[in-house]
């Protein structure tokens, strides 16, 4: 009796290439070759040398700036220790109100004779003054203007400055100032002096800096007739302010 052959229930194994690609096996031809997709190269690592270079530059700039400030402070300390610089001093020596009149229409006419003493307290510094502008005020009203000439002031020197001041020609006051000044028998005066001064140290001359002198506490009677009135300046006090300009800023 002939034996009956039964087909096997197990599937036929496919070649590795066919299994990988999922393609059916080729009958009688070459098997398909699997070609993997090329991967994109990873991005190059970031260069950090630029950041480190910037940090180094900032560090060096800060260090150099600190050294410059330190050297400037040391130089100023040495200069102060050697020369002991002091501000100039000013005082009102005398003031005479020779004429003062305010018309009903507000026209002001005045004449003042002013003497101011400038003193240099330094032993090794010479002051070089430019021409100075002088203004006298009473209650905020300008009652006289004039000027002092330029001068050189040596060490430990006292200089007497004299000027005749007068109200500007054609100066007219408003109604409130007119009523106030016409009714007064005495005037409280303030004096402002504006100038520029340089310092000479041996053969070295510094750049000019602004100086503003403000004197207050001066009292004078309004003259009657042709007799001039002498001001009382026993309580007068003068303050000296320096105006130092750095680029666009002015420090006073």
PDB file of N, CA, C and O in Angstrom, residues 90-93 95 114 116 135-139 187-193 212-220 231-241:
ATOM      1  N   UNK A  90      37.677 135.330  49.291  1.00  0.00           N
ATOM      2  CA  UNK A  90      37.240 136.668  48.889  1.00  0.00           C
ATOM      3  C   UNK A  90      36.477 137.311  50.041  1.00  0.00           C
ATOM      4  O   UNK A  90      35.829 136.636  50.844  1.00  0.00           O
ATOM      5  N   UNK A  91      36.558 138.647  50.096  1.00  0.00           N
ATOM      6  CA  UNK A  91      35.832 139.408  51.109  1.00  0.00           C
ATOM      7  C   UNK A  91      35.514 140.786  50.545  1.00  0.00           C
ATOM      8  O   UNK A  91      36.263 141.343  49.735  1.00  0.00           O
ATOM      9  N   UNK A  92      34.370 141.335  50.969  1.00  0.00           N
ATOM     10  CA  UNK A  92      33.958 142.680  50.551  1.00  0.00           C
ATOM     11  C   UNK A  92      34.641 143.679  51.473  1.00  0.00           C
ATOM     12  O   UNK A  92      34.367 143.719  52.686  1.00  0.00           O
ATOM     13  N   UNK A  93      35.538 144.492  50.910  1.00  0.00           N
ATOM     14  CA  UNK A  93      36.256 145.484  51.707  1.00  0.00           C
ATOM     15  C   UNK A  93      35.426 146.749  51.909  1.00  0.00           C
ATOM     16  O   UNK A  93      35.374 147.297  53.019  1.00  0.00           O
ATOM     17  N   UNK A  95      31.868 149.133  50.049  1.00  0.00           N
ATOM     18  CA  UNK A  95      30.861 149.348  49.011  1.00  0.00           C
ATOM     19  C   UNK A  95      30.168 150.676  49.295  1.00  0.00           C
ATOM     20  O   UNK A  95      29.668 150.895  50.408  1.00  0.00           O
ATOM     21  N   UNK A 114      32.724 149.489  44.356  1.00  0.00           N
ATOM     22  CA  UNK A 114      32.924 148.222  45.069  1.00  0.00           C
ATOM     23  C   UNK A 114      34.404 147.896  45.165  1.00  0.00           C
ATOM     24  O   UNK A 114      35.152 148.020  44.190  1.00  0.00           O
ATOM     25  N   UNK A 116      36.745 144.637  46.533  1.00  0.00           N
ATOM     26  CA  UNK A 116      36.761 143.239  46.969  1.00  0.00           C
ATOM     27  C   UNK A 116      38.204 142.805  47.151  1.00  0.00           C
ATOM     28  O   UNK A 116      39.076 143.100  46.315  1.00  0.00           O
ATOM     29  N   UNK A 135      28.043 141.369  39.418  1.00  0.00           N
ATOM     30  CA  UNK A 135      26.643 141.790  39.430  1.00  0.00           C
ATOM     31  C   UNK A 135      26.201 141.963  40.877  1.00  0.00           C
ATOM     32  O   UNK A 135      26.578 141.166  41.751  1.00  0.00           O
ATOM     33  N   UNK A 136      25.392 143.013  41.112  1.00  0.00           N
ATOM     34  CA  UNK A 136      24.844 143.286  42.439  1.00  0.00           C
ATOM     35  C   UNK A 136      23.327 143.160  42.356  1.00  0.00           C
ATOM     36  O   UNK A 136      22.696 143.726  41.449  1.00  0.00           O
ATOM     37  N   UNK A 137      22.735 142.428  43.300  1.00  0.00           N
ATOM     38  CA  UNK A 137      21.292 142.192  43.319  1.00  0.00           C
ATOM     39  C   UNK A 137      20.706 142.676  44.644  1.00  0.00           C
ATOM     40  O   UNK A 137      21.371 142.644  45.693  1.00  0.00           O
ATOM     41  N   UNK A 138      19.445 143.085  44.565  1.00  0.00           N
ATOM     42  CA  UNK A 138      18.677 143.429  45.755  1.00  0.00           C
ATOM     43  C   UNK A 138      17.283 142.831  45.591  1.00  0.00           C
ATOM     44  O   UNK A 138      16.524 143.242  44.705  1.00  0.00           O
ATOM     45  N   UNK A 139      16.978 141.859  46.413  1.00  0.00           N
ATOM     46  CA  UNK A 139      15.690 141.177  46.300  1.00  0.00           C
ATOM     47  C   UNK A 139      15.501 140.494  44.965  1.00  0.00           C
ATOM     48  O   UNK A 139      14.369 140.419  44.454  1.00  0.00           O
ATOM     49  N   UNK A 187      18.741 148.964  51.460  1.00  0.00           N
ATOM     50  CA  UNK A 187      18.784 147.846  50.524  1.00  0.00           C
ATOM     51  C   UNK A 187      19.669 146.741  51.082  1.00  0.00           C
ATOM     52  O   UNK A 187      20.758 147.006  51.609  1.00  0.00           O
ATOM     53  N   UNK A 188      19.185 145.513  50.979  1.00  0.00           N
ATOM     54  CA  UNK A 188      20.016 144.329  51.261  1.00  0.00           C
ATOM     55  C   UNK A 188      20.597 143.847  49.933  1.00  0.00           C
ATOM     56  O   UNK A 188      19.844 143.541  49.007  1.00  0.00           O
ATOM     57  N   UNK A 189      21.913 143.772  49.864  1.00  0.00           N
ATOM     58  CA  UNK A 189      22.585 143.508  48.604  1.00  0.00           C
ATOM     59  C   UNK A 189      23.277 142.144  48.619  1.00  0.00           C
ATOM     60  O   UNK A 189      23.741 141.674  49.669  1.00  0.00           O
ATOM     61  N   UNK A 190      23.328 141.554  47.448  1.00  0.00           N
ATOM     62  CA  UNK A 190      24.095 140.325  47.209  1.00  0.00           C
ATOM     63  C   UNK A 190      24.994 140.557  45.998  1.00  0.00           C
ATOM     64  O   UNK A 190      24.554 141.145  45.002  1.00  0.00           O
ATOM     65  N   UNK A 191      26.215 140.074  46.089  1.00  0.00           N
ATOM     66  CA  UNK A 191      27.207 140.297  45.032  1.00  0.00           C
ATOM     67  C   UNK A 191      27.609 138.950  44.447  1.00  0.00           C
ATOM     68  O   UNK A 191      27.949 138.015  45.191  1.00  0.00           O
ATOM     69  N   UNK A 192      27.569 138.853  43.121  1.00  0.00           N
ATOM     70  CA  UNK A 192      28.001 137.650  42.402  1.00  0.00           C
ATOM     71  C   UNK A 192      29.190 138.000  41.517  1.00  0.00           C
ATOM     72  O   UNK A 192      29.138 138.979  40.760  1.00  0.00           O
ATOM     73  N   UNK A 193      30.241 137.196  41.616  1.00  0.00           N
ATOM     74  CA  UNK A 193      31.438 137.361  40.785  1.00  0.00           C
ATOM     75  C   UNK A 193      31.667 136.056  40.042  1.00  0.00           C
ATOM     76  O   UNK A 193      31.775 134.992  40.669  1.00  0.00           O
ATOM     77  N   UNK A 212      32.852 130.783  40.969  1.00  0.00           N
ATOM     78  CA  UNK A 212      31.728 131.672  41.257  1.00  0.00           C
ATOM     79  C   UNK A 212      31.802 132.077  42.716  1.00  0.00           C
ATOM     80  O   UNK A 212      31.836 131.220  43.604  1.00  0.00           O
ATOM     81  N   UNK A 213      31.821 133.391  42.960  1.00  0.00           N
ATOM     82  CA  UNK A 213      31.880 133.941  44.315  1.00  0.00           C
ATOM     83  C   UNK A 213      30.537 134.600  44.606  1.00  0.00           C
ATOM     84  O   UNK A 213      30.055 135.430  43.824  1.00  0.00           O
ATOM     85  N   UNK A 214      29.932 134.250  45.728  1.00  0.00           N
ATOM     86  CA  UNK A 214      28.653 134.819  46.147  1.00  0.00           C
ATOM     87  C   UNK A 214      28.826 135.428  47.533  1.00  0.00           C
ATOM     88  O   UNK A 214      29.176 134.727  48.489  1.00  0.00           O
ATOM     89  N   UNK A 215      28.581 136.736  47.616  1.00  0.00           N
ATOM     90  CA  UNK A 215      28.702 137.458  48.880  1.00  0.00           C
ATOM     91  C   UNK A 215      27.321 137.973  49.280  1.00  0.00           C
ATOM     92  O   UNK A 215      26.611 138.575  48.458  1.00  0.00           O
ATOM     93  N   UNK A 216      26.952 137.777  50.518  1.00  0.00           N
ATOM     94  CA  UNK A 216      25.647 138.211  51.034  1.00  0.00           C
ATOM     95  C   UNK A 216      25.839 138.836  52.409  1.00  0.00           C
ATOM     96  O   UNK A 216      26.935 138.819  52.979  1.00  0.00           O
ATOM     97  N   UNK A 217      24.717 139.385  52.948  1.00  0.00           N
ATOM     98  CA  UNK A 217      24.787 140.014  54.264  1.00  0.00           C
ATOM     99  C   UNK A 217      25.265 141.450  54.212  1.00  0.00           C
ATOM    100  O   UNK A 217      25.814 141.954  55.202  1.00  0.00           O
ATOM    101  N   UNK A 218      25.058 142.144  53.090  1.00  0.00           N
ATOM    102  CA  UNK A 218      25.496 143.532  52.924  1.00  0.00           C
ATOM    103  C   UNK A 218      24.263 144.428  52.977  1.00  0.00           C
ATOM    104  O   UNK A 218      23.278 144.197  52.266  1.00  0.00           O
ATOM    105  N   UNK A 219      24.343 145.462  53.784  1.00  0.00           N
ATOM    106  CA  UNK A 219      23.206 146.367  53.981  1.00  0.00           C
ATOM    107  C   UNK A 219      23.679 147.805  53.755  1.00  0.00           C
ATOM    108  O   UNK A 219      24.733 148.203  54.257  1.00  0.00           O
ATOM    109  N   UNK A 220      22.896 148.566  52.978  1.00  0.00           N
ATOM    110  CA  UNK A 220      23.271 149.942  52.667  1.00  0.00           C
ATOM    111  C   UNK A 220      22.018 150.803  52.636  1.00  0.00           C
ATOM    112  O   UNK A 220      20.934 150.346  52.245  1.00  0.00           O
ATOM    113  N   UNK A 231      28.028 151.184  52.667  1.00  0.00           N
ATOM    114  CA  UNK A 231      27.372 149.951  53.091  1.00  0.00           C
ATOM    115  C   UNK A 231      28.018 149.397  54.339  1.00  0.00           C
ATOM    116  O   UNK A 231      29.211 149.605  54.610  1.00  0.00           O
ATOM    117  N   UNK A 232      27.209 148.703  55.115  1.00  0.00           N
ATOM    118  CA  UNK A 232      27.707 147.971  56.272  1.00  0.00           C
ATOM    119  C   UNK A 232      27.987 146.534  55.842  1.00  0.00           C
ATOM    120  O   UNK A 232      27.070 145.808  55.456  1.00  0.00           O
ATOM    121  N   UNK A 233      29.267 146.153  55.882  1.00  0.00           N
ATOM    122  CA  UNK A 233      29.658 144.809  55.420  1.00  0.00           C
ATOM    123  C   UNK A 233      30.266 143.982  56.531  1.00  0.00           C
ATOM    124  O   UNK A 233      31.004 143.029  56.272  1.00  0.00           O
ATOM    125  N   UNK A 234      29.985 144.349  57.794  1.00  0.00           N
ATOM    126  CA  UNK A 234      30.566 143.589  58.909  1.00  0.00           C
ATOM    127  C   UNK A 234      30.032 142.165  58.964  1.00  0.00           C
ATOM    128  O   UNK A 234      30.713 141.243  59.415  1.00  0.00           O
ATOM    129  N   UNK A 235      28.789 141.966  58.507  1.00  0.00           N
ATOM    130  CA  UNK A 235      28.196 140.625  58.509  1.00  0.00           C
ATOM    131  C   UNK A 235      28.286 139.947  57.146  1.00  0.00           C
ATOM    132  O   UNK A 235      27.655 138.913  56.941  1.00  0.00           O
ATOM    133  N   UNK A 236      29.027 140.550  56.227  1.00  0.00           N
ATOM    134  CA  UNK A 236      29.120 139.979  54.883  1.00  0.00           C
ATOM    135  C   UNK A 236      29.946 138.694  54.895  1.00  0.00           C
ATOM    136  O   UNK A 236      30.947 138.588  55.611  1.00  0.00           O
ATOM    137  N   UNK A 237      29.503 137.732  54.127  1.00  0.00           N
ATOM    138  CA  UNK A 237      30.210 136.456  54.000  1.00  0.00           C
ATOM    139  C   UNK A 237      30.229 136.057  52.533  1.00  0.00           C
ATOM    140  O   UNK A 237      29.223 136.197  51.836  1.00  0.00           O
ATOM    141  N   UNK A 238      31.367 135.586  52.069  1.00  0.00           N
ATOM    142  CA  UNK A 238      31.536 135.199  50.663  1.00  0.00           C
ATOM    143  C   UNK A 238      31.818 133.711  50.579  1.00  0.00           C
ATOM    144  O   UNK A 238      32.664 133.187  51.323  1.00  0.00           O
ATOM    145  N   UNK A 239      31.120 133.048  49.676  1.00  0.00           N
ATOM    146  CA  UNK A 239      31.324 131.625  49.412  1.00  0.00           C
ATOM    147  C   UNK A 239      31.929 131.455  48.020  1.00  0.00           C
ATOM    148  O   UNK A 239      31.504 132.123  47.074  1.00  0.00           O
ATOM    149  N   UNK A 240      32.886 130.565  47.923  1.00  0.00           N
ATOM    150  CA  UNK A 240      33.572 130.293  46.660  1.00  0.00           C
ATOM    151  C   UNK A 240      33.186 128.902  46.191  1.00  0.00           C
ATOM    152  O   UNK A 240      33.352 127.923  46.921  1.00  0.00           O
ATOM    153  N   UNK A 241      32.648 128.841  44.966  1.00  0.00           N
ATOM    154  CA  UNK A 241      32.267 127.559  44.369  1.00  0.00           C
ATOM    155  C   UNK A 241      33.069 127.338  43.092  1.00  0.00           C
ATOM    156  O   UNK A 241      33.188 128.243  42.263  1.00  0.00           O
TER     157      UNK A 241
END
